mmCIF file of C-alpha atoms in Angstrom:
data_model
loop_
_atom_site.group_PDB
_atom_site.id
_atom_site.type_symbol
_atom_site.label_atom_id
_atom_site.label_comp_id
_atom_site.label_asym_id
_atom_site.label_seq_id
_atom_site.Cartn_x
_atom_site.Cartn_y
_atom_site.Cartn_z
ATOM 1 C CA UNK A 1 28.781 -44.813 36.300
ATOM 2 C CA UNK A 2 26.107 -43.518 33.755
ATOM 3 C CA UNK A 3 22.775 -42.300 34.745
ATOM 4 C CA UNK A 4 19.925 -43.787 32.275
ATOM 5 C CA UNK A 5 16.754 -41.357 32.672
ATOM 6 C CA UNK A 6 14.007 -41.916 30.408
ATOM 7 C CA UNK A 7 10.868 -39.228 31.119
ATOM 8 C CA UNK A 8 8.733 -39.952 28.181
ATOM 9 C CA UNK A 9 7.851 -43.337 25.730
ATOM 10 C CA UNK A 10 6.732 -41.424 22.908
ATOM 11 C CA UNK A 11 7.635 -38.714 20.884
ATOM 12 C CA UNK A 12 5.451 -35.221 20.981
ATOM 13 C CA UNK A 13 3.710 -34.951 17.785
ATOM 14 C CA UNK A 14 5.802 -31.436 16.163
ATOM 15 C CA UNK A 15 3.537 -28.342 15.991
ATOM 16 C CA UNK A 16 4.331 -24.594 15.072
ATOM 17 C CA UNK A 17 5.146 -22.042 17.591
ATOM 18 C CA UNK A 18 2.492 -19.200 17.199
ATOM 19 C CA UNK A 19 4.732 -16.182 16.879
ATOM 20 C CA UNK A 20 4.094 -12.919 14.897
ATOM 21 C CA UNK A 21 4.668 -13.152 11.055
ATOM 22 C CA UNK A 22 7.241 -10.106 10.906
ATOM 23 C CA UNK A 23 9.396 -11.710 14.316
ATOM 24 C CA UNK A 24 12.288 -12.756 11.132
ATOM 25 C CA UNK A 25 11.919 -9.408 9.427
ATOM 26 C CA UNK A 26 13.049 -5.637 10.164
ATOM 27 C CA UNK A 27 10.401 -4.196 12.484
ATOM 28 C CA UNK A 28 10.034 -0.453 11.082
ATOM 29 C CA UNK A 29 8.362 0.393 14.432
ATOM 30 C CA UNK A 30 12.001 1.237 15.927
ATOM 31 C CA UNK A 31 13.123 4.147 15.068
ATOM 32 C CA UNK A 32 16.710 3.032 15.858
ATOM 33 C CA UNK A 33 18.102 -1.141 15.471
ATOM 34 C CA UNK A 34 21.969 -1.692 16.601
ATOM 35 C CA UNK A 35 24.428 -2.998 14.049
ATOM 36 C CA UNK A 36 25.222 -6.639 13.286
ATOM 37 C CA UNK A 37 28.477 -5.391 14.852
ATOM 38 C CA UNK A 38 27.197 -3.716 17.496
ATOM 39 C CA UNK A 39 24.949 -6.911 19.039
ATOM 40 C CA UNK A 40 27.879 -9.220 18.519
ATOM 41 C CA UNK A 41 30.335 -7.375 20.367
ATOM 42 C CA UNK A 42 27.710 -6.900 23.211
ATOM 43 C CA UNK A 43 27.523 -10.784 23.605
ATOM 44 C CA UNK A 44 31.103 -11.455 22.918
ATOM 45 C CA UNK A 45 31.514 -10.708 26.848
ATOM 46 C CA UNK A 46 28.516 -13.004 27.450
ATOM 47 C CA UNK A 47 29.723 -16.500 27.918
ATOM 48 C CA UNK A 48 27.613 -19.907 27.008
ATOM 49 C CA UNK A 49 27.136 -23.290 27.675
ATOM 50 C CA UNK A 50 28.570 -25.610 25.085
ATOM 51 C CA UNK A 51 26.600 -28.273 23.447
ATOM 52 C CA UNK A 52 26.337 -30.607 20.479
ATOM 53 C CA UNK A 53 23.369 -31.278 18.609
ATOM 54 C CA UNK A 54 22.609 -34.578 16.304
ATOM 55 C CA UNK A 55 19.985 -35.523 14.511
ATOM 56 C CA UNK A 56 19.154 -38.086 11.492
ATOM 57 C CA UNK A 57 16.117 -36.936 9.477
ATOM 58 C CA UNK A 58 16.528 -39.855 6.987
ATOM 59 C CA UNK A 59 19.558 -38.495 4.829
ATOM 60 C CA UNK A 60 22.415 -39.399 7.213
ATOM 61 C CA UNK A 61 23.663 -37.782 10.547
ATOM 62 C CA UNK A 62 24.203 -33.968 11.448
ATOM 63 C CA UNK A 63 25.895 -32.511 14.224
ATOM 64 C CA UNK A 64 26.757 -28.938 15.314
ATOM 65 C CA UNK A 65 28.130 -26.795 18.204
ATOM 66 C CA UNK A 66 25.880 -24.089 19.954
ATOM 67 C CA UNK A 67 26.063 -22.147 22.947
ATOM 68 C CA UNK A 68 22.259 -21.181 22.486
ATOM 69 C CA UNK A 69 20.718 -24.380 24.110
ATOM 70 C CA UNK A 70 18.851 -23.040 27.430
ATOM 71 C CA UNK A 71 16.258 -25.104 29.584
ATOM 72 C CA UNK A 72 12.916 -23.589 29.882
ATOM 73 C CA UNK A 73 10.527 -26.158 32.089
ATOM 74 C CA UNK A 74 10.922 -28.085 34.507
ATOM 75 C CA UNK A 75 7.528 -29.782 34.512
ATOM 76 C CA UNK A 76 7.391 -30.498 31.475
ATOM 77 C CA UNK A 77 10.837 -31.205 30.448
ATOM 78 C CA UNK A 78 11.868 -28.544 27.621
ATOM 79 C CA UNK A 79 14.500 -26.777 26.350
ATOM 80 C CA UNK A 80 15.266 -24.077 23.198
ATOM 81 C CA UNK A 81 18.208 -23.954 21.015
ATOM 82 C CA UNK A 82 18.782 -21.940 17.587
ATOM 83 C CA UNK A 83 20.318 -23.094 14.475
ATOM 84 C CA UNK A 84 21.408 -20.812 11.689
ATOM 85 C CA UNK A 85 20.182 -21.132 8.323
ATOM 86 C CA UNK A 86 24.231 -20.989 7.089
ATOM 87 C CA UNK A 87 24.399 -24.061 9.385
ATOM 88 C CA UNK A 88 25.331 -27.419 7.149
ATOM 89 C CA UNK A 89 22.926 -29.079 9.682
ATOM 90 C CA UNK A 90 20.080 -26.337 8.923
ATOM 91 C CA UNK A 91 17.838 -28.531 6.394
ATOM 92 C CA UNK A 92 18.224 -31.693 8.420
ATOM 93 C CA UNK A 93 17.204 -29.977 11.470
ATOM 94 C CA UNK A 94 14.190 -27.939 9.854
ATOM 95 C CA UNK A 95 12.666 -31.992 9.209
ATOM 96 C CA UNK A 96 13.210 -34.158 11.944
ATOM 97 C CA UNK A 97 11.323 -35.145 14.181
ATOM 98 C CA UNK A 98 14.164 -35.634 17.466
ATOM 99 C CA UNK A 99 17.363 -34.427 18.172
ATOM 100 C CA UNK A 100 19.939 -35.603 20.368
ATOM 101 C CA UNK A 101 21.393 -32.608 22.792
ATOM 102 C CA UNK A 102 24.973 -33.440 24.312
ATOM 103 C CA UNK A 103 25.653 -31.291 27.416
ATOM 104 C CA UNK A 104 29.551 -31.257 27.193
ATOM 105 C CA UNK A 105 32.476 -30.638 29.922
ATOM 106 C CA UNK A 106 35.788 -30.194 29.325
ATOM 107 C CA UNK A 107 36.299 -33.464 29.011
ATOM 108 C CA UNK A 108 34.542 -33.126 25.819
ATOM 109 C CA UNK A 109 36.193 -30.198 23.890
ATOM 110 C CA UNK A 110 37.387 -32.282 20.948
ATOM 111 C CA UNK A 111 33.706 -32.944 20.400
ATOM 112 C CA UNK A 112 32.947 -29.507 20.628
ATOM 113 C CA UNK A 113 35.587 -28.488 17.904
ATOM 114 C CA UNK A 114 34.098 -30.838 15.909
ATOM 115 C CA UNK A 115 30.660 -29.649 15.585
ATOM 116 C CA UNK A 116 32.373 -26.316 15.289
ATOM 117 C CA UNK A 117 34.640 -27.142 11.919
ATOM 118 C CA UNK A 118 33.206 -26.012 8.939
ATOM 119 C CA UNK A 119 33.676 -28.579 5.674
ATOM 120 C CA UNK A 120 34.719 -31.878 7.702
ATOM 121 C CA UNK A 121 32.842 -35.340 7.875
ATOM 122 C CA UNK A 122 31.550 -35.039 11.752
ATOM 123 C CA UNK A 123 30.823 -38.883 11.575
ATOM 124 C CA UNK A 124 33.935 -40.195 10.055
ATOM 125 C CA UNK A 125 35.738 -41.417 13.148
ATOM 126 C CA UNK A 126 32.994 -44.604 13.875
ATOM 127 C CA UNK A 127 34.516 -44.818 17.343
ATOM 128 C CA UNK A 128 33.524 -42.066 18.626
ATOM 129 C CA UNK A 129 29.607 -42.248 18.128
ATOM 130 C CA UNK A 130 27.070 -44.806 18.158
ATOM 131 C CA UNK A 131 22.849 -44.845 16.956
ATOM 132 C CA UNK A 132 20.544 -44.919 20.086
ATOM 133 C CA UNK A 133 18.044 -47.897 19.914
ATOM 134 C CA UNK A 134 16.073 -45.307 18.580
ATOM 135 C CA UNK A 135 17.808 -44.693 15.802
ATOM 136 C CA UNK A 136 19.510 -40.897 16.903
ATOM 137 C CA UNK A 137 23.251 -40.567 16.402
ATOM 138 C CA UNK A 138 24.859 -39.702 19.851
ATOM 139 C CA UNK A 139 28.039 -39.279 20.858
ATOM 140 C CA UNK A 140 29.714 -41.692 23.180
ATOM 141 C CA UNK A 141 31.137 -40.852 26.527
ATOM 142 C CA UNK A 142 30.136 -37.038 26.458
ATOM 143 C CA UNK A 143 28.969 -35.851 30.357
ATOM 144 C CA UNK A 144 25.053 -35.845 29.484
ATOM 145 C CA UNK A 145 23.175 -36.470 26.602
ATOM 146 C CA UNK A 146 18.917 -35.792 26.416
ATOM 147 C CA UNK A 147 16.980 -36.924 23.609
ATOM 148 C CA UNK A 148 14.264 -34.614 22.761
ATOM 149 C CA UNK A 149 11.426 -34.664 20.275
ATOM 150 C CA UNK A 150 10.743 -31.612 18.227
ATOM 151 C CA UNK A 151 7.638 -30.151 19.620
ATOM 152 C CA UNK A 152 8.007 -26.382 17.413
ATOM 153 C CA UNK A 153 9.860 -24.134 15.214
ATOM 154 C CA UNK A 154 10.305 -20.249 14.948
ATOM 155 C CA UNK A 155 11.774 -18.268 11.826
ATOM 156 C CA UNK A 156 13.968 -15.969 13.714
ATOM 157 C CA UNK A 157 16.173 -13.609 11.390
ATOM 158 C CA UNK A 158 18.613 -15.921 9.789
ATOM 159 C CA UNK A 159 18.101 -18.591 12.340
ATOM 160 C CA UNK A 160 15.799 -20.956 13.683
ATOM 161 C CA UNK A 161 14.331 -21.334 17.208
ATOM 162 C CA UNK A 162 13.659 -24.226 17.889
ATOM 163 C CA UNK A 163 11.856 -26.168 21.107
ATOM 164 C CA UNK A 164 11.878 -30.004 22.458
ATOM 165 C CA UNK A 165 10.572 -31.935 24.656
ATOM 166 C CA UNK A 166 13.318 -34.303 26.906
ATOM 167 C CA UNK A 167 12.153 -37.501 26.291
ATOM 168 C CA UNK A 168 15.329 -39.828 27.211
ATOM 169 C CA UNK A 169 18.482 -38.989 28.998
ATOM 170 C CA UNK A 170 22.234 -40.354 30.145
ATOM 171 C CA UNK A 171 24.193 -39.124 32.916
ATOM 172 C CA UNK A 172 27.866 -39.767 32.091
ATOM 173 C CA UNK A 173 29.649 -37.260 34.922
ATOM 174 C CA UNK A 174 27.206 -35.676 37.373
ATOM 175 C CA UNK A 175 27.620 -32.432 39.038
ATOM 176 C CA UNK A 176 27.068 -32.340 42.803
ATOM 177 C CA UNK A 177 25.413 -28.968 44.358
ATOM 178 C CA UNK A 178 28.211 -26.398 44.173
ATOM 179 C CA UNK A 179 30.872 -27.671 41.831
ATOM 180 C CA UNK A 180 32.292 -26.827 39.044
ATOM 181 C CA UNK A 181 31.844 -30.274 37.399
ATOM 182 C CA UNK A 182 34.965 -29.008 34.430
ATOM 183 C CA UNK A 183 32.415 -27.128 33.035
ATOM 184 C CA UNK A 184 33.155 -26.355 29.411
ATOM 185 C CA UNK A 185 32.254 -22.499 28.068
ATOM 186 C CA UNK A 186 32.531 -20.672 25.402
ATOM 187 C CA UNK A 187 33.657 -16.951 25.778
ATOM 188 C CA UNK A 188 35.217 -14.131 23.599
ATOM 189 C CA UNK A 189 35.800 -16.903 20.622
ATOM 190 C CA UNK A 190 37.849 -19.254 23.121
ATOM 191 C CA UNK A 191 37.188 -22.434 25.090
ATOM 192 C CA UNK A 192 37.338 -22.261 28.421
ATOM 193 C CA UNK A 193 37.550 -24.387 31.379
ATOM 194 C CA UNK A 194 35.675 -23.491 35.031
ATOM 195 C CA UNK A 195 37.588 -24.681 38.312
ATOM 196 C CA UNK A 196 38.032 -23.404 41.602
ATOM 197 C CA UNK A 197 39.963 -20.949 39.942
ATOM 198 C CA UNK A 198 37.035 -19.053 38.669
ATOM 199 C CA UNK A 199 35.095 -19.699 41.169
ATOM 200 C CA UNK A 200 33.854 -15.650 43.180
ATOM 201 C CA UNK A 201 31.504 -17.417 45.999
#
């Protein structure tokens, strides 16, 4: 049975993150930077989360996959995620004003490969989404969705940082203390599933 959690009424008026004005650019105060390369084989071995992120600024729905979302209070509610500028949702997500964050299982991979393809219509298969009352496009049946409104923004290299404020959420599969809960992650450029297979402890 789903869990309906709502932690807020209104949305957080958006303000900029103070941040220095060079954080996007080369810092020539390091004598030494490591290679594109370099950094992405270092996190290749680092696996993520997997979540979907939608959002309607006005011009029609958005979605895309990232392993970047990460919680960062408690009290009050908010969580980070980045979106690259490449990213077809990039411009959408730069304007609006809430975003709809689906924490996925494995139950949801074909979700997850769906924010992840490149050059398809993320929105085409009506069934599978639906608007909140609110107006956000969310997925249906996914383990957890939170709605968030956009509370900041941070130029970051070729990407942007950006920070919410949980407003709304819904509890599709909960986790009890100490499972697994199918817990979908994303490692070395495959999906994969935790169990009590993986589990050390």
């Amino acid at each position: 049975m789903s869990q309906h959690v709502t932690a807020a009424s209104s949305a957080v008026p958006a303000s900029p993150i103070d941040t220095p004005e060079h954080l996007g650019a080369p810092d020539h105060r390091f004598a030494s930077s490591l290679s594109a390369a370099e950094f992405k084989a270092v996190f290749r071995g680092h696996p993520g989360g997997v979540a979907v992120i939608t959002a309607d600024a006005g011009d029609g729905p958005v979605a895309l996959t990232a392993t970047s979302v990460a919680s960062v209070s408690a009290e009050p509610p908010l969580l980070i995620f980045s979106v690259s500028a490449l990213s077809s949702a990039s411009d959408v997500l730069s304007r609006a004003e809430t975003v709809v964050v689906h924490l996925l299982d494995a139950h949801d991979l074909e979700i997850a490969q769906l924010g992840a393809t490149s050059g398809v219509d993320r929105f085409a298969e009506t069934h599978r989404w639906s608007r909140l009352v609110t107006g956000e496009p969310a997925y249906n049946d996914v383990r957890a969705w939170v709605r968030c409104a956009v509370i900041g923004r941070m130029d970051a290299g070729g990407s942007t940082v950006i920070a919410a404020h949980a407003l709304q959420a819904q509890l599709e599969r909960d986790v009890a203390a100490g499972e697994h809960g199918d817990a979908l992650v994303y490692h070395n450029r495959t999906w994969h599933r935790l169990g009590d297979h993986s589990r050390l402890v």
